[in-house]
Short mmCIF file of C-alpha atoms in Angstrom, two decimals:
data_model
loop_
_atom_site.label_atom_id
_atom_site.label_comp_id
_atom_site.label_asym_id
_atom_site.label_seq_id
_atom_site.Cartn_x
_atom_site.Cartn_y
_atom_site.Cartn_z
CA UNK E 1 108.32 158.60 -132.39
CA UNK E 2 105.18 157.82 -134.10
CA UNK E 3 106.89 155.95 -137.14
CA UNK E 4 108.14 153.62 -133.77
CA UNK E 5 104.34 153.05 -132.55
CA UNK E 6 103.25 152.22 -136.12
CA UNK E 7 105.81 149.82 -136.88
CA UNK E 8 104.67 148.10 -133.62
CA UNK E 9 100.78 148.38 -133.95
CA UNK E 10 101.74 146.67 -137.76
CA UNK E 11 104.13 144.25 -136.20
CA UNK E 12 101.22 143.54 -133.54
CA UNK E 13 98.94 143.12 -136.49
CA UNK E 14 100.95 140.60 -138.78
CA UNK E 15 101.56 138.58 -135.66
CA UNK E 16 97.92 137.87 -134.64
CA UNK E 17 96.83 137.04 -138.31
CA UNK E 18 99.90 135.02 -138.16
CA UNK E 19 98.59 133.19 -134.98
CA UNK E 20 96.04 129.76 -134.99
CA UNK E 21 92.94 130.45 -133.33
CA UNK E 22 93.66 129.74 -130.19
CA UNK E 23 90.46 128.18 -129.18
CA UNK E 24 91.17 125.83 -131.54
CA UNK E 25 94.45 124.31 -130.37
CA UNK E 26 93.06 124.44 -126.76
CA UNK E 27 90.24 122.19 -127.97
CA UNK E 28 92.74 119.77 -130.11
CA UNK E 29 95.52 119.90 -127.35
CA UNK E 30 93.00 118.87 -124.57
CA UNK E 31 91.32 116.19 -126.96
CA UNK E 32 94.83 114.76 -127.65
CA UNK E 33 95.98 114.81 -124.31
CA UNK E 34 92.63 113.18 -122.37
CA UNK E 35 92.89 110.64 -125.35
CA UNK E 36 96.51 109.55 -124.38
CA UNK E 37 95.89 110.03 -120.90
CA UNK E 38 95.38 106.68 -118.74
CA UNK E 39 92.58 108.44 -116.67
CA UNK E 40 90.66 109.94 -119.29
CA UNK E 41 89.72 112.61 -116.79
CA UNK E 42 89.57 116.67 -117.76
CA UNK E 43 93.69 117.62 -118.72
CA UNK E 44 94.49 121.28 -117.49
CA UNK E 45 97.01 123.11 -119.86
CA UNK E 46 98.59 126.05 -119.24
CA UNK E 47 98.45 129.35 -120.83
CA UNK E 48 101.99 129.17 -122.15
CA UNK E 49 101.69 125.57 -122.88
CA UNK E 50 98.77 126.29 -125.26
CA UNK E 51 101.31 129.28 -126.33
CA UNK E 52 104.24 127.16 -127.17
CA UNK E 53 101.93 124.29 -128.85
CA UNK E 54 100.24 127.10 -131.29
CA UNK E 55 103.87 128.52 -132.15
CA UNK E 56 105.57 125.05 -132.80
CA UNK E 57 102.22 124.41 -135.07
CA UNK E 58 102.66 128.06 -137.13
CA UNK E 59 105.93 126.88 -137.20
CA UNK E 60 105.68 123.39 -138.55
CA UNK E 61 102.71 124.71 -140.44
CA UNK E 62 105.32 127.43 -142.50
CA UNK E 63 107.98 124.62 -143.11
CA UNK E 64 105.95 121.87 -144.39
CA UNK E 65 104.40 124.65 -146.39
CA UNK E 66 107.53 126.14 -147.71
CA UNK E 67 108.92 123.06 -148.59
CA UNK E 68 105.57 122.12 -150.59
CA UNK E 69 106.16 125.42 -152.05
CA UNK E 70 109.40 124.56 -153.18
CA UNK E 71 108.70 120.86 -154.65
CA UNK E 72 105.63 122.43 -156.78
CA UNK E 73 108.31 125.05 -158.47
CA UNK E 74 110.90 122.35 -158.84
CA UNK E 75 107.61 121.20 -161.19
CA UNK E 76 107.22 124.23 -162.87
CA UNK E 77 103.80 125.09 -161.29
CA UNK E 78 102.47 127.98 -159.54
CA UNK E 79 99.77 125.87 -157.64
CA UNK E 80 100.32 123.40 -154.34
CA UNK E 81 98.56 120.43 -154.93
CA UNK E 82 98.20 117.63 -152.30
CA UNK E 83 100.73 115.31 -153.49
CA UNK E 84 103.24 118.17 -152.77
CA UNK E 85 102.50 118.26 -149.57
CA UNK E 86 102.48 114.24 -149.37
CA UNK E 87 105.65 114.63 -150.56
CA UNK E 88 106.70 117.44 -148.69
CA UNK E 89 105.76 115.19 -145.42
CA UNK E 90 108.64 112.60 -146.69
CA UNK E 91 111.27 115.20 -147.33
CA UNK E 92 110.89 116.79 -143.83
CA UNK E 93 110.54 113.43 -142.65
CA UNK E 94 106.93 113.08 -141.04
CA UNK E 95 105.75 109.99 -143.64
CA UNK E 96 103.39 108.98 -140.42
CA UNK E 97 101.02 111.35 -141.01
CA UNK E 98 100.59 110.36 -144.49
CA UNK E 99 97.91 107.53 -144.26
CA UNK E 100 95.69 110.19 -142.12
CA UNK E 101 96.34 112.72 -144.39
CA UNK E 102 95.09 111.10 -147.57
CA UNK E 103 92.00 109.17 -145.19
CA UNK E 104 91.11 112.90 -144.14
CA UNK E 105 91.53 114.58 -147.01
CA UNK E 106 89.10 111.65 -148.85
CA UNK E 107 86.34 111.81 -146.54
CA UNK E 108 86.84 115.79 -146.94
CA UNK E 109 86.34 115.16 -151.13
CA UNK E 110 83.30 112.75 -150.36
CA UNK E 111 81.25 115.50 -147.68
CA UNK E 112 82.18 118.35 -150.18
CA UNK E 113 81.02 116.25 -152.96
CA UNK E 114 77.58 115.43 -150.95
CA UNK E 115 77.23 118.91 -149.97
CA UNK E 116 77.69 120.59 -153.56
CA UNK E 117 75.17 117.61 -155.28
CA UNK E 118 72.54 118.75 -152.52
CA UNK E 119 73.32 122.27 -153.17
CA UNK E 120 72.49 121.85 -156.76
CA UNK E 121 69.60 119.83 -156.36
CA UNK E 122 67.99 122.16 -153.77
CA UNK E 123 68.89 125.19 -156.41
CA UNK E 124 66.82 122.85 -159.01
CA UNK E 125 64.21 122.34 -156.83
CA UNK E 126 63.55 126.45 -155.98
CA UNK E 127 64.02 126.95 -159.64
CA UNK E 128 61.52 124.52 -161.03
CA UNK E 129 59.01 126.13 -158.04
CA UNK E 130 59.75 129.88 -159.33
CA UNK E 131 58.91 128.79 -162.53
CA UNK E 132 55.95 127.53 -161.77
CA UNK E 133 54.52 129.92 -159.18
CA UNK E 134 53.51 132.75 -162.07
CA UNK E 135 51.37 129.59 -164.04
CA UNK E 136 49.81 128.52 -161.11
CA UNK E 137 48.65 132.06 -159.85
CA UNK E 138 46.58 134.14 -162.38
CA UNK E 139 46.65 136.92 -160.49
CA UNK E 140 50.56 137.07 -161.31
CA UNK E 141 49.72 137.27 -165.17
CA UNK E 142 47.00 139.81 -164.30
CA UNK E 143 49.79 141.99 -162.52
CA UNK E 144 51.90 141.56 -165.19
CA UNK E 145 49.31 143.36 -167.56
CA UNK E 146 48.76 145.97 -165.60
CA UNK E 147 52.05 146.89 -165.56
CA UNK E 148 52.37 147.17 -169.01
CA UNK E 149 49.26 149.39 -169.28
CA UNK E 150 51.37 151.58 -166.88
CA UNK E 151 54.57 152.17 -168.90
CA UNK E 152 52.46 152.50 -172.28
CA UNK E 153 50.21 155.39 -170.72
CA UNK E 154 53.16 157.06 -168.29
CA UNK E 155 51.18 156.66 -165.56
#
């Protein structure tokens, strides 16, 4: 009886970190829907619509990924790269979302290449200022001295 309840409470547990964040496809569902809709007004979706839209994603999500998976090993590589799943999109015949792909996935490289240069600079910039704080200050040398005086009498 308790082997049953485990098997449940880990079959419970694989599913939700198996699941999309549902907040997530509430917020793209409603986007996409008041964008299509002639109105524009606020879209209500239901509970199990928001279900069945996160499933069919996980879903589509595992076969475009398993198929990717499958066209890298064909290559004799352990790693996915984007062109598989480019080409993965052809074989399971979804070449539409292609063009957005590669658009997205460029302005993706560009903010991630932004991000990491200002990163680096704003590492240079505290380094070149920690490196300079002990010249500027004597009383940082004067510390320094004093500790030394400390470990060479014990004290």
């Amino acid at each position: 009886m308790a082997t049953a309840t485990t098997a449940t409470v880990v079959e419970k547990v694989v599913a939700d970190a198996e699941e999309l964040p549902k907040a997530i496809v509430k917020r793209l569902v409603k986007d996409k829907l008041s964008q299509l809709s002639q109105d524009g007004g606020e879209i209500q979706v239901l509970k199990d619509s928001l279900l069945a839209f996160s499933e069919s994603s996980r879903i589509f999500i595992h076969y475009l990924s398993a198929t990717a998976n499958d066209i890298c090993k064909e290559s004799k590589r352990q790693t996915i790269s984007a062109e598989d799943v480019f080409k993965a999109l052809e074989e399971i015949e979804f070449p539409e979302f292609i063009a957005s792909l590669r658009t997205s996935l460029e302005e993706f490289k560009q903010k991630n290449a932004k991000r990491k240069s200002d990163t680096s600079k704003s590492k240079e910039a505290k380094k070149t200022k920690t490196e300079e704080s002990p010249m500027e200050n004597g009383k940082a040398e004067e510390t320094e001295a004093e500790d030394v005086n400390v470990v060479v009498n014990g004290e």
